[in-house]
């Protein structure tokens, strides 16, 4: 579970820097395009969830609720990546 701890610390740090230092403030710029730092933070977080769901499926031992949690968390970031491309194409 060292990967889990590293992920948590890294993502919390990146999200804090992205929102409080670099900006823009996430709650006043809803609907605007993501900055590069926001996209990197999202990609790292999404990558961890993909890694963790694969770990749960391959190694096993996780309850069905935990797998459902990971499946639910993998889908929204995908749409954050894909939706801008789909909107540009139309």
PDB file of C-alpha atoms in Angstrom:
ATOM      1  CA  UNK A   1       0.000   0.000   0.000  1.00  0.00           C
ATOM      2  CA  UNK A   2       3.000   2.300  -0.355  1.00  0.00           C
ATOM      3  CA  UNK A   3       1.718   3.199  -3.829  1.00  0.00           C
ATOM      4  CA  UNK A   4      -1.570   4.261  -2.222  1.00  0.00           C
ATOM      5  CA  UNK A   5       0.200   6.558   0.242  1.00  0.00           C
ATOM      6  CA  UNK A   6       2.437   8.037  -2.457  1.00  0.00           C
ATOM      7  CA  UNK A   7      -0.587   8.632  -4.669  1.00  0.00           C
ATOM      8  CA  UNK A   8      -2.488  10.358  -1.876  1.00  0.00           C
ATOM      9  CA  UNK A   9       0.373  12.667  -0.947  1.00  0.00           C
ATOM     10  CA  UNK A  10       1.216  13.482  -4.577  1.00  0.00           C
ATOM     11  CA  UNK A  11      -2.366  14.192  -5.632  1.00  0.00           C
ATOM     12  CA  UNK A  12      -3.138  16.279  -2.547  1.00  0.00           C
ATOM     13  CA  UNK A  13       0.012  18.303  -3.161  1.00  0.00           C
ATOM     14  CA  UNK A  14      -0.679  18.789  -6.870  1.00  0.00           C
ATOM     15  CA  UNK A  15      -4.312  19.713  -6.252  1.00  0.00           C
ATOM     16  CA  UNK A  16      -3.323  22.220  -3.566  1.00  0.00           C
ATOM     17  CA  UNK A  17      -0.719  23.858  -5.780  1.00  0.00           C
ATOM     18  CA  UNK A  18      -3.060  23.824  -8.764  1.00  0.00           C
ATOM     19  CA  UNK A  19      -5.967  25.387  -6.919  1.00  0.00           C
ATOM     20  CA  UNK A  20      -4.394  27.657  -4.315  1.00  0.00           C
ATOM     21  CA  UNK A  21      -1.068  28.724  -5.831  1.00  0.00           C
ATOM     22  CA  UNK A  22      -1.206  28.562  -9.633  1.00  0.00           C
ATOM     23  CA  UNK A  23      -4.939  29.055 -10.067  1.00  0.00           C
ATOM     24  CA  UNK A  24      -7.493  29.653 -11.278  1.00  0.00           C
ATOM     25  CA  UNK A  25      -9.706  29.088  -8.253  1.00  0.00           C
ATOM     26  CA  UNK A  26     -11.641  25.949  -9.178  1.00  0.00           C
ATOM     27  CA  UNK A  27     -14.969  27.142  -7.797  1.00  0.00           C
ATOM     28  CA  UNK A  28     -15.058  30.432  -9.680  1.00  0.00           C
ATOM     29  CA  UNK A  29     -13.907  29.062 -13.027  1.00  0.00           C
ATOM     30  CA  UNK A  30     -16.311  26.161 -13.458  1.00  0.00           C
ATOM     31  CA  UNK A  31     -16.684  25.149 -17.087  1.00  0.00           C
ATOM     32  CA  UNK A  32     -13.458  26.742 -18.265  1.00  0.00           C
ATOM     33  CA  UNK A  33     -10.813  24.596 -19.973  1.00  0.00           C
ATOM     34  CA  UNK A  34      -8.412  22.805 -17.650  1.00  0.00           C
ATOM     35  CA  UNK A  35      -4.923  24.163 -17.154  1.00  0.00           C
ATOM     36  CA  UNK A  36      -1.949  21.908 -17.871  1.00  0.00           C
ATOM     37  CA  UNK A  37      -1.410  21.332 -14.137  1.00  0.00           C
ATOM     38  CA  UNK A  38      -5.057  20.406 -13.625  1.00  0.00           C
ATOM     39  CA  UNK A  39      -4.849  17.947 -16.511  1.00  0.00           C
ATOM     40  CA  UNK A  40      -1.651  16.377 -15.144  1.00  0.00           C
ATOM     41  CA  UNK A  41      -3.253  16.053 -11.697  1.00  0.00           C
ATOM     42  CA  UNK A  42      -6.297  14.396 -13.233  1.00  0.00           C
ATOM     43  CA  UNK A  43      -4.184  12.035 -15.350  1.00  0.00           C
ATOM     44  CA  UNK A  44      -2.089  10.897 -12.382  1.00  0.00           C
ATOM     45  CA  UNK A  45      -5.187  10.360 -10.268  1.00  0.00           C
ATOM     46  CA  UNK A  46      -6.946   8.462 -13.048  1.00  0.00           C
ATOM     47  CA  UNK A  47      -3.858   6.358 -13.674  1.00  0.00           C
ATOM     48  CA  UNK A  48      -3.777   5.367 -10.017  1.00  0.00           C
ATOM     49  CA  UNK A  49      -7.415   4.283 -10.081  1.00  0.00           C
ATOM     50  CA  UNK A  50      -6.797   2.208 -13.205  1.00  0.00           C
ATOM     51  CA  UNK A  51      -3.758   0.635 -11.525  1.00  0.00           C
ATOM     52  CA  UNK A  52      -5.702  -0.055  -8.335  1.00  0.00           C
ATOM     53  CA  UNK A  53      -8.696  -1.595 -10.085  1.00  0.00           C
ATOM     54  CA  UNK A  54      -6.375  -3.861 -12.058  1.00  0.00           C
ATOM     55  CA  UNK A  55      -4.655  -4.800  -8.787  1.00  0.00           C
ATOM     56  CA  UNK A  56      -8.033  -5.609  -7.199  1.00  0.00           C
ATOM     57  CA  UNK A  57      -9.063  -7.755 -10.156  1.00  0.00           C
ATOM     58  CA  UNK A  58      -5.754  -9.609 -10.560  1.00  0.00           C
ATOM     59  CA  UNK A  59      -4.735 -10.110  -6.937  1.00  0.00           C
ATOM     60  CA  UNK A  60      -8.270 -10.306  -5.574  1.00  0.00           C
ATOM     61  CA  UNK A  61      -9.332 -10.173  -1.971  1.00  0.00           C
ATOM     62  CA  UNK A  62     -11.314  -6.952  -2.352  1.00  0.00           C
ATOM     63  CA  UNK A  63     -15.016  -6.685  -1.595  1.00  0.00           C
ATOM     64  CA  UNK A  64     -17.476  -6.010  -4.401  1.00  0.00           C
ATOM     65  CA  UNK A  65     -18.118  -2.529  -2.997  1.00  0.00           C
ATOM     66  CA  UNK A  66     -14.436  -1.623  -3.393  1.00  0.00           C
ATOM     67  CA  UNK A  67     -14.414  -2.766  -7.019  1.00  0.00           C
ATOM     68  CA  UNK A  68     -17.631  -0.819  -7.659  1.00  0.00           C
ATOM     69  CA  UNK A  69     -15.961   2.237  -6.097  1.00  0.00           C
ATOM     70  CA  UNK A  70     -13.001   1.955  -8.470  1.00  0.00           C
ATOM     71  CA  UNK A  71     -15.197   1.399 -11.527  1.00  0.00           C
ATOM     72  CA  UNK A  72     -17.247   4.475 -10.593  1.00  0.00           C
ATOM     73  CA  UNK A  73     -14.088   6.556 -10.153  1.00  0.00           C
ATOM     74  CA  UNK A  74     -12.464   5.526 -13.435  1.00  0.00           C
ATOM     75  CA  UNK A  75     -15.313   6.727 -15.670  1.00  0.00           C
ATOM     76  CA  UNK A  76     -15.716  10.482 -14.847  1.00  0.00           C
ATOM     77  CA  UNK A  77     -12.078  11.442 -15.568  1.00  0.00           C
ATOM     78  CA  UNK A  78     -12.296   9.611 -18.897  1.00  0.00           C
ATOM     79  CA  UNK A  79     -15.097  11.927 -19.939  1.00  0.00           C
ATOM     80  CA  UNK A  80     -13.052  14.904 -18.817  1.00  0.00           C
ATOM     81  CA  UNK A  81     -10.342  13.783 -21.267  1.00  0.00           C
ATOM     82  CA  UNK A  82     -12.645  12.716 -24.098  1.00  0.00           C
ATOM     83  CA  UNK A  83     -15.368  15.363 -23.969  1.00  0.00           C
ATOM     84  CA  UNK A  84     -13.249  18.342 -25.136  1.00  0.00           C
ATOM     85  CA  UNK A  85     -12.059  16.306 -28.122  1.00  0.00           C
ATOM     86  CA  UNK A  86     -15.596  15.241 -28.933  1.00  0.00           C
ATOM     87  CA  UNK A  87     -16.861  18.834 -28.693  1.00  0.00           C
ATOM     88  CA  UNK A  88     -14.093  20.121 -30.969  1.00  0.00           C
ATOM     89  CA  UNK A  89     -14.921  17.496 -33.576  1.00  0.00           C
ATOM     90  CA  UNK A  90     -18.584  18.535 -33.759  1.00  0.00           C
TER      91      UNK A  90
END
